[in-house]
């Protein structure tokens, strides 16, 4: 049986025919030893056909198709032209060797060409890759390397393509930076407190906030030089005049030791670094809030920016979080406790990262598990909406948050919450109305047509209701003729003949009766 080998190079598809397979007996070791020597390998493997790619874009498309295990039309045409034809009802007298088993299965499904992929085929392909430039005629030295480099770059760029406005990787990095900054600012602030307390120990009891303490320490510098002139500067930093006066009085009767100018300079510089870090932490938090409003607005509106970002970073991406069921999302971050409980056959954890949400803290002790399950359900819905919606909106997240609030009231006070269908219908309506408003604002008069149609329908309904009310009033009151006229107008559109003839019999009948009586 003849053996053909398909090699996908950076410049095109190559089909090679392997001779003398029976003599070798498909010995992998024999092929491995003959691969390095071109004279021996050239006797076993020979080029049967070669088709180059049309362009760099075509090469990228072919490479993507091969990596996904799909056969393109170009590859199918090449195989059907180059390989012997497979007759129906007869066993083929050849087989095709490939490096990708998925591609081989797809080729066999479509063309019925028998394919195989094993160590022996891989060794043959290794030899083909090593001596490929020798098999192809009119190939200049360096052309193959350039094609490989260009295809490698374009393939890598295509794999990492993303939407710049919806990059969840930025959120993951921002929440990591935020967590590390929290730890660093806290530890550095404690170091400032300990260091400056040697000089001014009473300040630690007066100013509790770490950021303010670092700013005050930098402003005060030497406590002996504090006077009433510094009161306005202290009140600006602390924000309270009484507290500023207390600092001034404490500085006069302080028990701290004096420090040398060099030590004071180092303390001031370190306090400056701490304040800068704290301000940078605020900037990172603002950046995280803005990115979450772009990437996951509904999740941020439901559970908050920080907790939502932690969920995304723990899952790996927003897509992975959207794929998670609510039961998995509920215990994200509590994996150790879960597996320990499964190992010891104890109680499994009720919540993971979503414990940091305010809803869990507000729920009573007996309802915390219920609340966590319900909140995880809503978070999974919000993450899927954020992941798969084309237009970003916070409407669904706000409505889901209302549902969670109603569920809290139901657990505490017994107030029945609204049904999920009603809430989602109202969310869809509000989202559509917001889209209409934004379209009108952006495009001006161009989007007035759909809105006017809705207005016309509403106006028609209002007119009908008003007419019915007026008819009832006219029937009960004196103006009967006006009511009949309105009825005529209403019925004219449906049936003109009935409208004209309907009121006539009443008046004419009366006249006839009168004429008969008189006669």
PDB file of C-alpha atoms in Angstrom, residues 144-398:
ATOM      1  CA  UNK A 144      11.473  29.782   3.430  1.00  0.00           C
ATOM      2  CA  UNK A 145      12.758  31.442   6.625  1.00  0.00           C
ATOM      3  CA  UNK A 146      11.116  34.736   5.631  1.00  0.00           C
ATOM      4  CA  UNK A 147       7.816  32.991   4.918  1.00  0.00           C
ATOM      5  CA  UNK A 148       7.976  31.166   8.286  1.00  0.00           C
ATOM      6  CA  UNK A 149       8.737  34.391  10.148  1.00  0.00           C
ATOM      7  CA  UNK A 150       5.956  36.370   8.445  1.00  0.00           C
ATOM      8  CA  UNK A 151       3.381  33.621   8.925  1.00  0.00           C
ATOM      9  CA  UNK A 152       4.416  33.188  12.563  1.00  0.00           C
ATOM     10  CA  UNK A 153       3.960  36.893  13.271  1.00  0.00           C
ATOM     11  CA  UNK A 154       0.599  37.145  11.499  1.00  0.00           C
ATOM     12  CA  UNK A 155      -0.690  33.947  13.154  1.00  0.00           C
ATOM     13  CA  UNK A 156       0.324  35.231  16.607  1.00  0.00           C
ATOM     14  CA  UNK A 157      -1.296  38.619  15.959  1.00  0.00           C
ATOM     15  CA  UNK A 158      -4.508  36.953  14.789  1.00  0.00           C
ATOM     16  CA  UNK A 159      -4.604  34.780  17.911  1.00  0.00           C
ATOM     17  CA  UNK A 160      -4.265  37.719  20.310  1.00  0.00           C
ATOM     18  CA  UNK A 161      -6.713  40.009  18.490  1.00  0.00           C
ATOM     19  CA  UNK A 162      -9.172  41.690  20.873  1.00  0.00           C
ATOM     20  CA  UNK A 163     -11.593  44.540  21.246  1.00  0.00           C
ATOM     21  CA  UNK A 164      -9.675  47.380  22.916  1.00  0.00           C
ATOM     22  CA  UNK A 165     -12.730  48.641  24.804  1.00  0.00           C
ATOM     23  CA  UNK A 166     -13.600  45.211  26.227  1.00  0.00           C
ATOM     24  CA  UNK A 167     -10.307  43.875  27.482  1.00  0.00           C
ATOM     25  CA  UNK A 168     -10.955  42.058  30.745  1.00  0.00           C
ATOM     26  CA  UNK A 169      -7.217  41.515  31.178  1.00  0.00           C
ATOM     27  CA  UNK A 170      -6.885  45.187  32.178  1.00  0.00           C
ATOM     28  CA  UNK A 171      -9.441  44.648  34.952  1.00  0.00           C
ATOM     29  CA  UNK A 172      -7.531  41.596  36.206  1.00  0.00           C
ATOM     30  CA  UNK A 173      -4.262  43.540  36.349  1.00  0.00           C
ATOM     31  CA  UNK A 174      -5.944  46.559  37.982  1.00  0.00           C
ATOM     32  CA  UNK A 175      -7.482  44.504  40.808  1.00  0.00           C
ATOM     33  CA  UNK A 176      -4.114  42.792  41.434  1.00  0.00           C
ATOM     34  CA  UNK A 177      -2.415  46.205  41.650  1.00  0.00           C
ATOM     35  CA  UNK A 178      -5.180  47.473  43.951  1.00  0.00           C
ATOM     36  CA  UNK A 179      -4.749  44.546  46.357  1.00  0.00           C
ATOM     37  CA  UNK A 180      -0.960  44.902  46.484  1.00  0.00           C
ATOM     38  CA  UNK A 181      -1.238  48.678  46.942  1.00  0.00           C
ATOM     39  CA  UNK A 182      -3.612  48.181  49.879  1.00  0.00           C
ATOM     40  CA  UNK A 183      -1.092  45.915  51.579  1.00  0.00           C
ATOM     41  CA  UNK A 184       1.851  48.196  50.802  1.00  0.00           C
ATOM     42  CA  UNK A 185       0.113  51.414  51.884  1.00  0.00           C
ATOM     43  CA  UNK A 186      -0.980  49.812  55.168  1.00  0.00           C
ATOM     44  CA  UNK A 187       2.465  48.437  55.993  1.00  0.00           C
ATOM     45  CA  UNK A 188       4.236  51.674  54.987  1.00  0.00           C
ATOM     46  CA  UNK A 189       1.767  53.775  57.008  1.00  0.00           C
ATOM     47  CA  UNK A 190       2.446  51.667  60.086  1.00  0.00           C
ATOM     48  CA  UNK A 191       6.164  52.198  59.510  1.00  0.00           C
ATOM     49  CA  UNK A 192       5.629  55.995  59.344  1.00  0.00           C
ATOM     50  CA  UNK A 193       3.630  55.870  62.592  1.00  0.00           C
ATOM     51  CA  UNK A 194       6.318  53.906  64.407  1.00  0.00           C
ATOM     52  CA  UNK A 195       9.127  56.053  63.035  1.00  0.00           C
ATOM     53  CA  UNK A 196       7.545  59.472  63.685  1.00  0.00           C
ATOM     54  CA  UNK A 197       6.162  58.402  67.093  1.00  0.00           C
ATOM     55  CA  UNK A 198       9.682  58.615  68.500  1.00  0.00           C
ATOM     56  CA  UNK A 199       9.453  62.357  67.906  1.00  0.00           C
ATOM     57  CA  UNK A 200       5.697  63.034  68.365  1.00  0.00           C
ATOM     58  CA  UNK A 201       3.936  60.038  70.031  1.00  0.00           C
ATOM     59  CA  UNK A 202       0.701  61.937  70.882  1.00  0.00           C
ATOM     60  CA  UNK A 203      -0.138  62.463  67.192  1.00  0.00           C
ATOM     61  CA  UNK A 204      -0.989  58.763  66.676  1.00  0.00           C
ATOM     62  CA  UNK A 205      -3.951  59.007  69.085  1.00  0.00           C
ATOM     63  CA  UNK A 206      -5.274  62.261  67.610  1.00  0.00           C
ATOM     64  CA  UNK A 207      -5.100  61.291  63.894  1.00  0.00           C
ATOM     65  CA  UNK A 208      -6.363  57.753  63.242  1.00  0.00           C
ATOM     66  CA  UNK A 209      -6.358  57.735  59.421  1.00  0.00           C
ATOM     67  CA  UNK A 210      -3.061  56.524  57.921  1.00  0.00           C
ATOM     68  CA  UNK A 211      -3.161  58.841  54.899  1.00  0.00           C
ATOM     69  CA  UNK A 212      -3.885  61.913  57.009  1.00  0.00           C
ATOM     70  CA  UNK A 213      -1.227  60.898  59.523  1.00  0.00           C
ATOM     71  CA  UNK A 214       1.438  60.780  56.803  1.00  0.00           C
ATOM     72  CA  UNK A 215       0.357  64.205  55.493  1.00  0.00           C
ATOM     73  CA  UNK A 216       0.367  65.733  58.991  1.00  0.00           C
ATOM     74  CA  UNK A 217       3.781  64.227  59.782  1.00  0.00           C
ATOM     75  CA  UNK A 218       5.176  65.703  56.581  1.00  0.00           C
ATOM     76  CA  UNK A 219       3.629  69.116  57.334  1.00  0.00           C
ATOM     77  CA  UNK A 220       4.542  69.300  61.042  1.00  0.00           C
ATOM     78  CA  UNK A 221       8.166  68.226  60.571  1.00  0.00           C
ATOM     79  CA  UNK A 222       9.710  69.448  63.855  1.00  0.00           C
ATOM     80  CA  UNK A 223       7.092  69.742  66.635  1.00  0.00           C
ATOM     81  CA  UNK A 224       9.037  72.459  68.458  1.00  0.00           C
ATOM     82  CA  UNK A 225       8.559  74.832  65.514  1.00  0.00           C
ATOM     83  CA  UNK A 226       4.728  74.519  65.519  1.00  0.00           C
ATOM     84  CA  UNK A 227       2.886  77.753  66.309  1.00  0.00           C
ATOM     85  CA  UNK A 228      -0.479  79.449  65.844  1.00  0.00           C
ATOM     86  CA  UNK A 229       0.572  80.422  62.317  1.00  0.00           C
ATOM     87  CA  UNK A 230       0.408  76.747  61.287  1.00  0.00           C
ATOM     88  CA  UNK A 231      -3.227  76.399  62.437  1.00  0.00           C
ATOM     89  CA  UNK A 232      -4.747  77.209  59.032  1.00  0.00           C
ATOM     90  CA  UNK A 233      -2.472  74.673  57.261  1.00  0.00           C
ATOM     91  CA  UNK A 234      -3.330  71.958  59.776  1.00  0.00           C
ATOM     92  CA  UNK A 235      -7.064  72.588  59.453  1.00  0.00           C
ATOM     93  CA  UNK A 236      -6.793  72.222  55.662  1.00  0.00           C
ATOM     94  CA  UNK A 237      -5.099  68.831  56.042  1.00  0.00           C
ATOM     95  CA  UNK A 238      -7.180  67.471  58.937  1.00  0.00           C
ATOM     96  CA  UNK A 239     -10.451  69.163  57.972  1.00  0.00           C
ATOM     97  CA  UNK A 240     -11.345  70.071  61.560  1.00  0.00           C
ATOM     98  CA  UNK A 241     -10.208  73.165  63.448  1.00  0.00           C
ATOM     99  CA  UNK A 242     -10.686  71.609  66.886  1.00  0.00           C
ATOM    100  CA  UNK A 243      -8.480  68.680  65.935  1.00  0.00           C
ATOM    101  CA  UNK A 244      -5.845  71.077  64.586  1.00  0.00           C
ATOM    102  CA  UNK A 245      -5.850  72.990  67.896  1.00  0.00           C
ATOM    103  CA  UNK A 246      -5.530  69.688  69.757  1.00  0.00           C
ATOM    104  CA  UNK A 247      -2.431  68.837  67.675  1.00  0.00           C
ATOM    105  CA  UNK A 248      -0.922  72.236  68.517  1.00  0.00           C
ATOM    106  CA  UNK A 249      -1.533  71.766  72.247  1.00  0.00           C
ATOM    107  CA  UNK A 250      -0.168  68.212  72.160  1.00  0.00           C
ATOM    108  CA  UNK A 251       2.988  69.411  70.369  1.00  0.00           C
ATOM    109  CA  UNK A 252       3.684  71.921  73.156  1.00  0.00           C
ATOM    110  CA  UNK A 253       3.544  69.273  75.893  1.00  0.00           C
ATOM    111  CA  UNK A 254       4.879  66.308  73.902  1.00  0.00           C
ATOM    112  CA  UNK A 255       7.044  63.637  75.557  1.00  0.00           C
ATOM    113  CA  UNK A 256       8.850  62.662  72.338  1.00  0.00           C
ATOM    114  CA  UNK A 257      12.557  62.974  71.789  1.00  0.00           C
ATOM    115  CA  UNK A 258      14.262  65.364  69.419  1.00  0.00           C
ATOM    116  CA  UNK A 259      15.568  64.055  66.105  1.00  0.00           C
ATOM    117  CA  UNK A 260      18.531  65.127  64.024  1.00  0.00           C
ATOM    118  CA  UNK A 261      17.876  67.037  60.758  1.00  0.00           C
ATOM    119  CA  UNK A 262      19.001  64.053  58.645  1.00  0.00           C
ATOM    120  CA  UNK A 263      16.532  61.721  60.405  1.00  0.00           C
ATOM    121  CA  UNK A 264      13.750  64.263  59.951  1.00  0.00           C
ATOM    122  CA  UNK A 265      14.520  64.580  56.235  1.00  0.00           C
ATOM    123  CA  UNK A 266      14.282  60.784  55.817  1.00  0.00           C
ATOM    124  CA  UNK A 267      10.983  60.669  57.712  1.00  0.00           C
ATOM    125  CA  UNK A 268       9.565  63.483  55.539  1.00  0.00           C
ATOM    126  CA  UNK A 269      10.649  61.771  52.322  1.00  0.00           C
ATOM    127  CA  UNK A 270       9.113  58.465  53.431  1.00  0.00           C
ATOM    128  CA  UNK A 271       5.850  60.202  54.420  1.00  0.00           C
ATOM    129  CA  UNK A 272       5.813  61.857  50.979  1.00  0.00           C
ATOM    130  CA  UNK A 273       6.155  58.433  49.301  1.00  0.00           C
ATOM    131  CA  UNK A 274       3.304  57.040  51.408  1.00  0.00           C
ATOM    132  CA  UNK A 275       0.974  59.903  50.466  1.00  0.00           C
ATOM    133  CA  UNK A 276       1.871  59.506  46.789  1.00  0.00           C
ATOM    134  CA  UNK A 277       1.152  55.765  46.998  1.00  0.00           C
ATOM    135  CA  UNK A 278      -2.215  56.437  48.648  1.00  0.00           C
ATOM    136  CA  UNK A 279      -3.125  58.959  45.919  1.00  0.00           C
ATOM    137  CA  UNK A 280      -2.010  56.503  43.237  1.00  0.00           C
ATOM    138  CA  UNK A 281      -4.228  53.879  44.858  1.00  0.00           C
ATOM    139  CA  UNK A 282      -7.211  56.243  44.451  1.00  0.00           C
ATOM    140  CA  UNK A 283      -6.338  56.747  40.776  1.00  0.00           C
ATOM    141  CA  UNK A 284      -6.137  52.982  40.216  1.00  0.00           C
ATOM    142  CA  UNK A 285      -9.524  52.554  41.875  1.00  0.00           C
ATOM    143  CA  UNK A 286     -11.057  55.211  39.583  1.00  0.00           C
ATOM    144  CA  UNK A 287      -9.468  53.461  36.596  1.00  0.00           C
ATOM    145  CA  UNK A 288     -10.942  50.128  37.729  1.00  0.00           C
ATOM    146  CA  UNK A 289     -14.404  51.675  38.069  1.00  0.00           C
ATOM    147  CA  UNK A 290     -14.212  53.144  34.549  1.00  0.00           C
ATOM    148  CA  UNK A 291     -12.982  49.847  33.031  1.00  0.00           C
ATOM    149  CA  UNK A 292     -15.682  47.846  34.801  1.00  0.00           C
ATOM    150  CA  UNK A 293     -18.346  50.216  33.454  1.00  0.00           C
ATOM    151  CA  UNK A 294     -17.084  49.400  29.935  1.00  0.00           C
ATOM    152  CA  UNK A 295     -16.467  45.653  30.315  1.00  0.00           C
ATOM    153  CA  UNK A 296     -19.032  44.410  32.849  1.00  0.00           C
ATOM    154  CA  UNK A 297     -21.522  47.242  33.582  1.00  0.00           C
ATOM    155  CA  UNK A 298     -24.345  44.974  34.757  1.00  0.00           C
ATOM    156  CA  UNK A 299     -22.104  42.964  37.096  1.00  0.00           C
ATOM    157  CA  UNK A 300     -20.663  46.196  38.515  1.00  0.00           C
ATOM    158  CA  UNK A 301     -24.145  47.663  39.024  1.00  0.00           C
ATOM    159  CA  UNK A 302     -25.293  44.485  40.783  1.00  0.00           C
ATOM    160  CA  UNK A 303     -22.427  43.569  43.105  1.00  0.00           C
ATOM    161  CA  UNK A 304     -19.961  46.472  42.907  1.00  0.00           C
ATOM    162  CA  UNK A 305     -16.817  47.138  40.890  1.00  0.00           C
ATOM    163  CA  UNK A 306     -14.264  45.601  43.272  1.00  0.00           C
ATOM    164  CA  UNK A 307     -16.122  42.337  43.964  1.00  0.00           C
ATOM    165  CA  UNK A 308     -17.035  41.995  40.278  1.00  0.00           C
ATOM    166  CA  UNK A 309     -13.401  42.526  39.254  1.00  0.00           C
ATOM    167  CA  UNK A 310     -12.273  39.914  41.808  1.00  0.00           C
ATOM    168  CA  UNK A 311     -14.742  37.405  40.358  1.00  0.00           C
ATOM    169  CA  UNK A 312     -13.466  38.067  36.823  1.00  0.00           C
ATOM    170  CA  UNK A 313      -9.806  37.783  37.871  1.00  0.00           C
ATOM    171  CA  UNK A 314     -10.434  34.550  39.794  1.00  0.00           C
ATOM    172  CA  UNK A 315     -12.319  32.983  36.863  1.00  0.00           C
ATOM    173  CA  UNK A 316      -9.575  34.076  34.430  1.00  0.00           C
ATOM    174  CA  UNK A 317     -11.762  36.150  32.101  1.00  0.00           C
ATOM    175  CA  UNK A 318     -15.303  37.434  31.697  1.00  0.00           C
ATOM    176  CA  UNK A 319     -16.038  34.617  29.225  1.00  0.00           C
ATOM    177  CA  UNK A 320     -14.941  31.984  31.744  1.00  0.00           C
ATOM    178  CA  UNK A 321     -17.090  33.628  34.416  1.00  0.00           C
ATOM    179  CA  UNK A 322     -20.074  33.650  32.036  1.00  0.00           C
ATOM    180  CA  UNK A 323     -19.575  29.927  31.402  1.00  0.00           C
ATOM    181  CA  UNK A 324     -19.608  29.152  35.133  1.00  0.00           C
ATOM    182  CA  UNK A 325     -22.911  27.940  36.603  1.00  0.00           C
ATOM    183  CA  UNK A 326     -24.247  29.870  39.578  1.00  0.00           C
ATOM    184  CA  UNK A 327     -23.288  27.051  41.980  1.00  0.00           C
ATOM    185  CA  UNK A 328     -19.633  27.390  40.916  1.00  0.00           C
ATOM    186  CA  UNK A 329     -19.761  31.198  41.046  1.00  0.00           C
ATOM    187  CA  UNK A 330     -21.169  31.012  44.577  1.00  0.00           C
ATOM    188  CA  UNK A 331     -18.032  29.307  45.977  1.00  0.00           C
ATOM    189  CA  UNK A 332     -15.406  30.987  43.765  1.00  0.00           C
ATOM    190  CA  UNK A 333     -12.487  31.748  46.083  1.00  0.00           C
ATOM    191  CA  UNK A 334     -13.369  29.046  48.626  1.00  0.00           C
ATOM    192  CA  UNK A 335     -11.872  26.066  46.773  1.00  0.00           C
ATOM    193  CA  UNK A 336      -9.653  24.990  49.679  1.00  0.00           C
ATOM    194  CA  UNK A 337     -12.580  24.922  52.081  1.00  0.00           C
ATOM    195  CA  UNK A 338     -14.680  23.025  49.534  1.00  0.00           C
ATOM    196  CA  UNK A 339     -12.141  20.258  48.944  1.00  0.00           C
ATOM    197  CA  UNK A 340     -11.352  20.024  52.646  1.00  0.00           C
ATOM    198  CA  UNK A 341     -15.081  19.603  53.352  1.00  0.00           C
ATOM    199  CA  UNK A 342     -15.367  16.951  50.626  1.00  0.00           C
ATOM    200  CA  UNK A 343     -12.341  15.128  52.016  1.00  0.00           C
ATOM    201  CA  UNK A 344     -13.514  15.175  55.632  1.00  0.00           C
ATOM    202  CA  UNK A 345     -17.202  14.806  54.685  1.00  0.00           C
ATOM    203  CA  UNK A 346     -18.057  18.036  56.472  1.00  0.00           C
ATOM    204  CA  UNK A 347     -20.260  20.968  55.549  1.00  0.00           C
ATOM    205  CA  UNK A 348     -19.361  22.614  52.237  1.00  0.00           C
ATOM    206  CA  UNK A 349     -18.818  26.412  52.185  1.00  0.00           C
ATOM    207  CA  UNK A 350     -21.819  28.625  51.446  1.00  0.00           C
ATOM    208  CA  UNK A 351     -19.947  31.503  49.812  1.00  0.00           C
ATOM    209  CA  UNK A 352     -16.583  32.559  48.455  1.00  0.00           C
ATOM    210  CA  UNK A 353     -15.665  35.968  47.037  1.00  0.00           C
ATOM    211  CA  UNK A 354     -19.302  37.145  46.987  1.00  0.00           C
ATOM    212  CA  UNK A 355     -19.153  37.236  50.806  1.00  0.00           C
ATOM    213  CA  UNK A 356     -17.566  40.698  50.420  1.00  0.00           C
ATOM    214  CA  UNK A 357     -20.816  41.964  48.895  1.00  0.00           C
ATOM    215  CA  UNK A 358     -22.960  44.171  51.132  1.00  0.00           C
ATOM    216  CA  UNK A 359     -26.006  41.946  50.548  1.00  0.00           C
ATOM    217  CA  UNK A 360     -24.480  38.984  52.414  1.00  0.00           C
ATOM    218  CA  UNK A 361     -23.530  41.212  55.347  1.00  0.00           C
ATOM    219  CA  UNK A 362     -27.034  42.673  55.567  1.00  0.00           C
ATOM    220  CA  UNK A 363     -28.712  39.260  55.596  1.00  0.00           C
ATOM    221  CA  UNK A 364     -29.373  37.547  58.932  1.00  0.00           C
ATOM    222  CA  UNK A 365     -27.240  34.592  60.032  1.00  0.00           C
ATOM    223  CA  UNK A 366     -29.808  31.959  59.078  1.00  0.00           C
ATOM    224  CA  UNK A 367     -30.441  33.540  55.644  1.00  0.00           C
ATOM    225  CA  UNK A 368     -26.811  34.126  54.583  1.00  0.00           C
ATOM    226  CA  UNK A 369     -26.645  30.844  52.636  1.00  0.00           C
ATOM    227  CA  UNK A 370     -29.933  31.536  50.869  1.00  0.00           C
ATOM    228  CA  UNK A 371     -28.843  35.062  50.045  1.00  0.00           C
ATOM    229  CA  UNK A 372     -25.507  33.836  48.685  1.00  0.00           C
ATOM    230  CA  UNK A 373     -27.248  31.319  46.425  1.00  0.00           C
ATOM    231  CA  UNK A 374     -29.714  33.915  45.125  1.00  0.00           C
ATOM    232  CA  UNK A 375     -26.970  36.525  44.612  1.00  0.00           C
ATOM    233  CA  UNK A 376     -24.779  34.018  42.741  1.00  0.00           C
ATOM    234  CA  UNK A 377     -27.722  33.268  40.444  1.00  0.00           C
ATOM    235  CA  UNK A 378     -28.154  36.962  39.604  1.00  0.00           C
ATOM    236  CA  UNK A 379     -24.389  37.448  39.187  1.00  0.00           C
ATOM    237  CA  UNK A 380     -24.218  34.616  36.637  1.00  0.00           C
ATOM    238  CA  UNK A 381     -27.079  36.224  34.669  1.00  0.00           C
ATOM    239  CA  UNK A 382     -25.349  39.630  34.787  1.00  0.00           C
ATOM    240  CA  UNK A 383     -21.993  38.212  33.658  1.00  0.00           C
ATOM    241  CA  UNK A 384     -23.621  36.438  30.692  1.00  0.00           C
ATOM    242  CA  UNK A 385     -25.430  39.618  29.683  1.00  0.00           C
ATOM    243  CA  UNK A 386     -22.156  41.566  29.843  1.00  0.00           C
ATOM    244  CA  UNK A 387     -20.287  38.919  27.881  1.00  0.00           C
ATOM    245  CA  UNK A 388     -22.740  38.385  25.044  1.00  0.00           C
ATOM    246  CA  UNK A 389     -24.631  41.681  24.691  1.00  0.00           C
ATOM    247  CA  UNK A 390     -23.546  43.859  21.771  1.00  0.00           C
ATOM    248  CA  UNK A 391     -24.336  47.163  23.490  1.00  0.00           C
ATOM    249  CA  UNK A 392     -23.252  47.848  27.062  1.00  0.00           C
ATOM    250  CA  UNK A 393     -26.001  48.970  29.428  1.00  0.00           C
ATOM    251  CA  UNK A 394     -26.497  49.027  33.203  1.00  0.00           C
ATOM    252  CA  UNK A 395     -30.282  48.581  33.035  1.00  0.00           C
ATOM    253  CA  UNK A 396     -30.294  44.830  33.637  1.00  0.00           C
ATOM    254  CA  UNK A 397     -27.808  45.112  36.501  1.00  0.00           C
ATOM    255  CA  UNK A 398     -29.930  47.764  38.218  1.00  0.00           C
TER     256      UNK A 398
END
